[in-house]
XYZ file of C-alpha atoms in Angstrom:
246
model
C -0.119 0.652 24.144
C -2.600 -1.020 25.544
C -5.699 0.860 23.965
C -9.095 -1.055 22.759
C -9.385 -2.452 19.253
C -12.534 -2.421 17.135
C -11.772 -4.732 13.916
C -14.346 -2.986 11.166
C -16.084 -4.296 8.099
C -13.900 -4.939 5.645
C -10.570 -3.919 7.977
C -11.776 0.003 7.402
C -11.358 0.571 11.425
C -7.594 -0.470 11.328
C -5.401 2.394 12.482
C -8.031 4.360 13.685
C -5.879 5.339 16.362
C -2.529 5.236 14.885
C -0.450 7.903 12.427
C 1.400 7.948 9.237
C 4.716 8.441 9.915
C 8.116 9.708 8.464
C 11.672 10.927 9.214
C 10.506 13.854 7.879
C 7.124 15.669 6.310
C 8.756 16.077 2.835
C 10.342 12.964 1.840
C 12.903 12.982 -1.859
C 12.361 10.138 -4.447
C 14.099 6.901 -3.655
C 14.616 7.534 -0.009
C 14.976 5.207 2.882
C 13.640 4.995 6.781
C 14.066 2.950 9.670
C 12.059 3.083 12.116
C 12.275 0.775 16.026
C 9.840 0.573 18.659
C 9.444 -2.016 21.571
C 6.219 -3.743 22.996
C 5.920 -6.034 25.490
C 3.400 -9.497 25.487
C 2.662 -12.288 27.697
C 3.680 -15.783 27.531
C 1.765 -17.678 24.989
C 0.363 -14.556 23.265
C 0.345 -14.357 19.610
C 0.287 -10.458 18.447
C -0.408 -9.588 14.946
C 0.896 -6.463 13.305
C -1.124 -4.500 10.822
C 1.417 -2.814 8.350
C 1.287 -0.435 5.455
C 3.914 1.737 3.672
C 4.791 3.876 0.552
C 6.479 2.340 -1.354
C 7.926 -1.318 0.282
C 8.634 -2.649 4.061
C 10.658 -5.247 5.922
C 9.900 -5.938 9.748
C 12.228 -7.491 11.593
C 11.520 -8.414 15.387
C 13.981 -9.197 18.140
C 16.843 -8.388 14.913
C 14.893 -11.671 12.586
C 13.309 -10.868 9.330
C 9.258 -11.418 10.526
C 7.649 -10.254 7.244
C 8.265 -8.030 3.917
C 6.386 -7.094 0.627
C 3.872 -3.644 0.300
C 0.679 -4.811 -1.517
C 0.962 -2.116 -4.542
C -2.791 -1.395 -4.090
C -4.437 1.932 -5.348
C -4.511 5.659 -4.288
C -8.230 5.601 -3.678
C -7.729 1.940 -2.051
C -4.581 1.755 0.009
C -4.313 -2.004 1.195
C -2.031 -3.106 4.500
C -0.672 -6.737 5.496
C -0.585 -8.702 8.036
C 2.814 -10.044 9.981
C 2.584 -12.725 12.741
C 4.609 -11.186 15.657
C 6.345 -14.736 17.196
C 8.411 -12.706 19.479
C 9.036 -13.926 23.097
C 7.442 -13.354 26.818
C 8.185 -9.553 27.958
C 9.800 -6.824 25.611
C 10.362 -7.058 22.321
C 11.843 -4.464 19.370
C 10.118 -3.951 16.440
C 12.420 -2.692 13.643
C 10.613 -1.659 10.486
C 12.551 -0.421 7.079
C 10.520 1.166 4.369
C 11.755 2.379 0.804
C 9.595 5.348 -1.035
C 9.751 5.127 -4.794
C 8.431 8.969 -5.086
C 8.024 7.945 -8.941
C 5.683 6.711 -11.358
C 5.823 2.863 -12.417
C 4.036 0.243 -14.485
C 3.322 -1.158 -10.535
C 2.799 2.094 -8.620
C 1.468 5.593 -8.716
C 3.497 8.170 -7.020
C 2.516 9.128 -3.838
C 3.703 10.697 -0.257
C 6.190 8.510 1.687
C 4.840 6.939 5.396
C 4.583 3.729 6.986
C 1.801 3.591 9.579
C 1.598 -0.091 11.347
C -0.003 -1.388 14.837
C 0.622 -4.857 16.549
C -2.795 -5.763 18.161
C -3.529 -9.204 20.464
C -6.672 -10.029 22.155
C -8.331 -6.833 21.370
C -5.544 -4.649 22.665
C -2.845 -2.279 20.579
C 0.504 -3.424 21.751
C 1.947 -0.658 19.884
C 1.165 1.915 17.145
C 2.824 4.368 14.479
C 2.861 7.769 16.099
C 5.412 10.510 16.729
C 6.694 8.740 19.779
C 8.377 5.684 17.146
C 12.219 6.637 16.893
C 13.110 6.965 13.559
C 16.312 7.384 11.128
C 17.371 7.913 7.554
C 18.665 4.479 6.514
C 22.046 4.511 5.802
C 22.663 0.936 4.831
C 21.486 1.721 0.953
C 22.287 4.733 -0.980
C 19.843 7.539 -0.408
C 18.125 9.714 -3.845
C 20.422 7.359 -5.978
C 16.985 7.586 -8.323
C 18.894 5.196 -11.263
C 15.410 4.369 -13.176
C 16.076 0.774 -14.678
C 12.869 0.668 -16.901
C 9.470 1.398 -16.550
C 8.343 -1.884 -14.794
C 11.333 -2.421 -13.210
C 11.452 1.062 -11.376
C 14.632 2.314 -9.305
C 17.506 -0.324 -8.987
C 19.552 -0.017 -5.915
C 22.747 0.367 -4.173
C 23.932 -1.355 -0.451
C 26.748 0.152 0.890
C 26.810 -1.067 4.088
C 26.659 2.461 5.872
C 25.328 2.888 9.431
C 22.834 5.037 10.865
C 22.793 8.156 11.951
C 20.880 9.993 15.216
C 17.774 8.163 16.240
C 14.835 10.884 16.190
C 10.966 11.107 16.687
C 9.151 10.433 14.136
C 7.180 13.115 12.158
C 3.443 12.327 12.304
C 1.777 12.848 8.817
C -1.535 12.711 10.276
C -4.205 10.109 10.770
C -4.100 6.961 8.840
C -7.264 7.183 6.785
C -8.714 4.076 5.265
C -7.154 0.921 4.511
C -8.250 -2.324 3.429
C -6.552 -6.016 3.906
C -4.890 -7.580 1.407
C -6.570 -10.533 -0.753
C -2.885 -11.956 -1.841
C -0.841 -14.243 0.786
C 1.807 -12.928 1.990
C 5.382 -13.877 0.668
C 7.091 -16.413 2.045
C 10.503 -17.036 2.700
C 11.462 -20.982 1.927
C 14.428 -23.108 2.013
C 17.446 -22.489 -0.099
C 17.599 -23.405 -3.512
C 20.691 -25.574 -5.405
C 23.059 -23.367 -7.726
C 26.020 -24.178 -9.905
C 28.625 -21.220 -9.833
C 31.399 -20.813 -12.482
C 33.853 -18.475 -12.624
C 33.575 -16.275 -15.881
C 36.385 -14.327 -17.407
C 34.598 -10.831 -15.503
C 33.476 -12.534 -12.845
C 31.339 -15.646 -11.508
C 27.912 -16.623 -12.665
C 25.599 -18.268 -10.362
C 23.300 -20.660 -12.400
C 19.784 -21.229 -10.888
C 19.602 -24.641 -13.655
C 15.390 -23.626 -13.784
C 13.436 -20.253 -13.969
C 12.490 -19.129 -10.185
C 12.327 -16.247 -7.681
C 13.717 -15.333 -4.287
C 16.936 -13.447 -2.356
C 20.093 -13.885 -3.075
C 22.504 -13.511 -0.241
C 26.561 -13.748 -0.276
C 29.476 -12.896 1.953
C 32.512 -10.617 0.529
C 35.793 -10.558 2.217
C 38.178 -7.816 1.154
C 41.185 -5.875 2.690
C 39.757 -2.546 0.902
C 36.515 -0.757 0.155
C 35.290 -2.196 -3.596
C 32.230 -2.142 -5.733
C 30.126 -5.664 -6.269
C 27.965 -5.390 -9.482
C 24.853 -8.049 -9.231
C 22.731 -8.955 -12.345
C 19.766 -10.865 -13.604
C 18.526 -12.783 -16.233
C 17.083 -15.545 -18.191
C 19.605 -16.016 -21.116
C 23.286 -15.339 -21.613
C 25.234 -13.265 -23.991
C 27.841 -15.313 -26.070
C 30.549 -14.355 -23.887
C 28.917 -16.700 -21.009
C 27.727 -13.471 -18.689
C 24.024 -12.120 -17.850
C 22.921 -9.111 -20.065
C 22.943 -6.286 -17.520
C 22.456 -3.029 -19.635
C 19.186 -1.633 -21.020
């Protein structure tokens, strides 16, 4: 913290200083991390973090949802965002979660797991990805579940709601190499959209009324553990439900 930043042509110079980063140097297919860090800023100061990861990232600061969404890039030109740290005057945690596909896709190339990242303001690094980042296995989805969907979908997924293990140092994977920014705005998260749900013979079906994109989020009260099954889709089957098998 608190080291000079050179911006280079082209963002080549970002993470010159920092490290890729795992929970460990061999990572499995369809694995998890979390990884939480703290940085502190003054009053007023708006701190941007520089982010990249195999295969997909969420940063939440101060426990909010700040940004989300790994540019796919390519392996000879490996792309990183940028998130808008809005955190408050004195420390803050950073909290970063990164998924590694480990397999081939009509959207990415296999490739080694890391996340390497750096919040910079007025020409100083606030914090960086080195061995000195704690860092977990993260327990809240399934771990090497590897349940290939289709070849553009890639691997589906599984919450279960676990918790985390031992927080650990990170294992540094060596310098960062070079990156360039991404050309595509960022996503955005928006306001909610209108839905009509009706209750189906196997369940409920949540009708969007027009063709869109975005997170669906729900709460689930029950006296036992149980097993929630959500699918997509643009057209329904004649018994009124979404088409959910390949």
């Amino acid at each position: 913290a608190g080291e000079a930043y050179e911006e280079g042509g082209g963002g080549m110079n970002v993470f010159s200083s920092s490290e890729k980063i795992w929970t460990t140097r061999a990572a499995l297919p369809d694995e998890y991390a979390e990884f939480v860090c703290t940085y502190t800023q003054k009053e007023n100061e708006k701190p941007v973090l520089h982010i990249a990861a195999d295969s997909n990232f969420v940063v939440y600061l101060n426990g909010n949802v700040a940004g989300f969404g790994q540019y796919p890039g390519y392996p000879d030109y490996r792309v990183y965002s940028d998130v808008p740290l809005e955190g408050k005057s004195g420390e803050n945690e950073l909290r970063i979660v990164a998924w590694h596909y480990g397999a081939d896709t009509q959207t990415h190339i296999k490739r080694d797991a890391y996340l390497v990242f750096e919040a910079v303001s007025e020409g100083k690094i606030l914090v960086k990805s080195d061995e000195n980042v704690l860092s977990r296995q993260y327990e809240e989805y399934e771990n090497h579940r590897c349940k290939f969907l289709s070849v553009q979908l890639g691997f589906g997924y599984k919450y279960t709601g676990g918790k985390g293990g031992v927080w650990n140092k990170s294992v540094s994977l060596g310098k960062a190499g070079k990156f360039y920014p991404s050309q595509v705005k960022p996503l955005e998260e928006g306001a909610r959209v209108p839905a009509d749900v009706i209750k189906t013979r196997d369940g409920y079906l949540i009708d969007m009324r027009e063709e869109t994109t975005g997170f669906l989020d729900f709460d689930v009260v029950s006296d036992r553990d149980d097993t929630v099954t959500v699918a997509y889709g643009e057209y329904l089957l004649p018994d009124g439900n979404v088409n959910r098998t390949l």
